[in-house]
Amino acid sequence: MSDANPNAWTTAITQIEPNHVRVRGYDIAELMGNVSFGAMVYLILRGELPDAPTGTLMDAILCSGIDHGATPPSALAARTVASTGANISAAVAAGIMSINQHHGGAMENCAKVLTELLSKVDGGAPLTDAAPAMIDEFKASKRRIAGFGHRIHTADPRTARLLELAKEAGAFGRYCEAAIALEAVFTERGKKLPINVDGAIGAILADLGFEPQVMNGLFMIARCAGMVAHVREEQTRMKPMRKIDPVAHGYDGPATRSMK
Amino acid sequence: MSDANPNAWTTAITQIEPNHVRVRGYDIAELMGNVSFGAMVYLILRGELPDAPTGTLMDAILCSGIDHGATPPSALAARTVASTGANISAAVAAGIMSINQHHGGAMENCAKVLTELLSKVDGGAPLTDAAPAMIDEFKASKRRIAGFGHRIHTADPRTARLLELAKEAGAFGRYCEAAIALEAVFTERGKKLPINVDGAIGAILADLGFEPQVMNGLFMIARCAGMVAHVREEQTRMKPMRKIDPVAHGYDGPATRSMK
Amino acid sequence: MSDANPNAWTTAITQIEPNHVRVRGYDIAELMGNVSFGAMVYLILRGELPDAPTGTLMDAILCSGIDHGATPPSALAARTVASTGANISAAVAAGIMSINQHHGGAMENCAKVLTELLSKVDGGAPLTDAAPAMIDEFKASKRRIAGFGHRIHTADPRTARLLELAKEAGAFGRYCEAAIALEAVFTERGKKLPINVDGAIGAILADLGFEPQVMNGLFMIARCAGMVAHVREEQTRMKPMRKIDPVAHGYDGPATRSMK
Amino acid sequence: MSDANPNAWTTAITQIEPNHVRVRGYDIAELMGNVSFGAMVYLILRGELPDAPTGTLMDAILCSGIDHGATPPSALAARTVASTGANISAAVAAGIMSINQHHGGAMENCAKVLTELLSKVDGGAPLTDAAPAMIDEFKASKRRIAGFGHRIHTADPRTARLLELAKEAGAFGRYCEAAIALEAVFTERGKKLPINVDGAIGAILADLGFEPQVMNGLFMIARCAGMVAHVREEQTRMKPMRKIDPVAHGYDGPATRSMK
């Protein structure tokens, strides 16, 4: 790199030298086989390796987001592009672009709401007072608190499991408690607005120290895998240029089974 | 789903029912915390859970592809788009679109060459004859055998590690042997064309039973994580609209360190 | 530009100097107001300015492709991405990516078929023999001749108009004649496979000297405008994350009217 | 369209019926050959046909934005993706995604600043007072007024031509006057911040009644053509996976010439 080049720049992510690839300082060959991909994602985004239970939690978070069938716009956009004869990368890219404010964005938005709530607690208000006050405030200004309630699931199977794993990893902190406090207020008031998977991930990632702006990035990593599956299924099972109905679809894969 | 709807369709990937998300038949909450993301990716793409060493191998494959610094077009495209003020999903999508025939495509192309080579072995030719014959044939028609040699690495640290882990997982089969046989011919002829990381992954994934057409999809999943890191770094450390030099870049992250 | 830089390169499209922008040699300020955008597109893609009727023909070709309502995958993909809260550029990009082999690709594919047909004519076969022979050949190998027939239109209003304007511009040449010859064979055989808009554009652009590989690029330029309209309509009239039905849509815009 | 379908929807852009395509009510075959593409873009985005000089102005606006050589991120992103072997639609899409807040966004941002300025004039302040006051205000809050000054051009050849054509079309209204007033204050204060091409387009489009949010969409339509040219040049003249230097590039196209 020439000092004379005014556009010379540096990156702190990965160092490339002949016969060496080091991610955040660690030789990639040492990491391979010794850490899961969840732990590797934590490393590349945070700069440090997680401990073992946090690595497991990261894998669980990625697993929870891998797919949600043919209902979300990311799967539909990826399939629509694939049906035109586009290759796998263009089709997956169209799906990635669908991950946005209204699709996945609830993680980030929930984390921001919880941050706001916790700033009030830091200011001296007990959580049990601050939580209902915040809900009242949002209601008054007609804003929705992201991360609670789901179009399809009333008791999202992913939420309980994520919070359980967060406890095991010591990552159930103030953000998770704040989310639980909001849920309690909703329940008390007779609203069926349980923490949804986005809310749980937003709270846990915040407790792990992730910045809200990167949360949808984590979702992209997870869902990218689901989209590769959708695109290949579209390319191999479906006719080109079909009308992709966003509602009239069923499941014809393996029957319900268990790991046990 | 109405039978009357001529556009009704089915998917075999994920079943969504109220309070149930089942990936290839398995309840997602049961998978979470019990399988790594590498194993989950195997499940969603292949339809079955891998055994434990294969799951570890899948994580290692994903880890090996997570990033290669600022040199590849995917990182440069993602950063170029990010520098215009695009949000994280658009910038990552531009990087995904760069994963194509010449970027990542060597996995698929190598797997196809190995398939061709093995079809000759199945036809009765010993691998030790078929390998040099194929190299001669490609040379005569001025085609390049994908998956061998690297612009930067003469002994890619990822290749040896991947083949080692493939052996541990019982995934070092005929495709890996065929790749080794080609490498041996190159060496014998004084050509420095060792199996590169793409060649190793192409061979291993083929031995695991993956179709060549999905291999670049696996690379997208892995590299998506690196691109999220690049995009956030661009958004937080760099000025908008900067001239992104594809060569004059250095590394200023953590110093070399080890997990031990 | 330093001679020492091994990556220095040149472009033949547009020259940028302080206070000068020259497209293919012409000062952009001189072009502005003196040529239509159709003529400008011809200039930037072909390197020379068209004569006036060819400029008009180029505008007509772009106008013919500007939109086809909510039926094509490009409009649906763009709207799907827009419905997630993506900004206009990401949503339009998703639509652009849908323009591919099966969507718009018939122009290029038709031009290639016509080239093949004309090579037989150049070899001495009269067009009246070569045309039915080619149709037989395609039928025997179960290939479809692109550019004939339409899912919705039996007499595409755009086809007749385009061929008429091509005649006025002196651009109705051998490719157009070859297309007409194929259509005549279909008609003779009782097949309702008239030249469709893609076939007409493919033939005319070939007669104008465009290479087949750039034809879908022209379609992207035209349709980009339609997609901007769809994305803004989605953003301003529709609820986020709606289920975008690809069939159950109607028209509620201005009533039928005429320029006269 | 079934009334029973809760997802049935309508669009006001284009009506598709067998053998009829009507854009905003006009038969597309009637429009073809009778209006330029610039006029057609106006129609599809605004819902009405422009008069002849406004149509010419629209063509000139699109012509002004068609390309700016290899300097902008859209051309570099499109070429970077093309160099990986991506097809034309993926490469162009990556370029489209680069049109964003910092690339092209000055049109929209300038139009918004002018709207703010004009609201003060409507409140009773003469433009000659409101303009310097607004510049002081922006300076105090360290905000930049978009649409003035250029990295390369001190007297942008496109600006003068656009304002001239706007006058001819009767589209030089209050927004253009407001832009001129701001420029005058800059000049008076010894700042070289002339209206740039984005500022001129932002002002003219605002005077034509376009909403700021669609302005970058118009830029996408124009620049799409330039990107098709860049992508084809990359595909036909350059080696795959080359290092695309964002600065060290020159022009080797036709020499300077004139329409006269």
mmCIF file of C-alpha atoms in Angstrom, chain D residues 33 44 108 156 172 209 242 257:
data_model
loop_
_atom_site.group_PDB
_atom_site.id
_atom_site.type_symbol
_atom_site.label_atom_id
_atom_site.label_comp_id
_atom_site.label_asym_id
_atom_site.label_seq_id
_atom_site.Cartn_x
_atom_site.Cartn_y
_atom_site.Cartn_z
ATOM 1 C CA GLY D 33 -44.403 6.980 -32.488
ATOM 2 C CA ILE D 44 -46.640 7.135 -16.363
ATOM 3 C CA GLU D 108 -34.693 15.285 -3.679
ATOM 4 C CA ASP D 156 -21.679 22.418 -15.047
ATOM 5 C CA PHE D 172 -38.922 27.956 -14.739
ATOM 6 C CA GLY D 209 -45.056 19.343 -9.843
ATOM 7 C CA ARG D 242 -10.114 -7.480 -12.730
ATOM 8 C CA ARG D 257 -17.425 16.160 -32.220
#
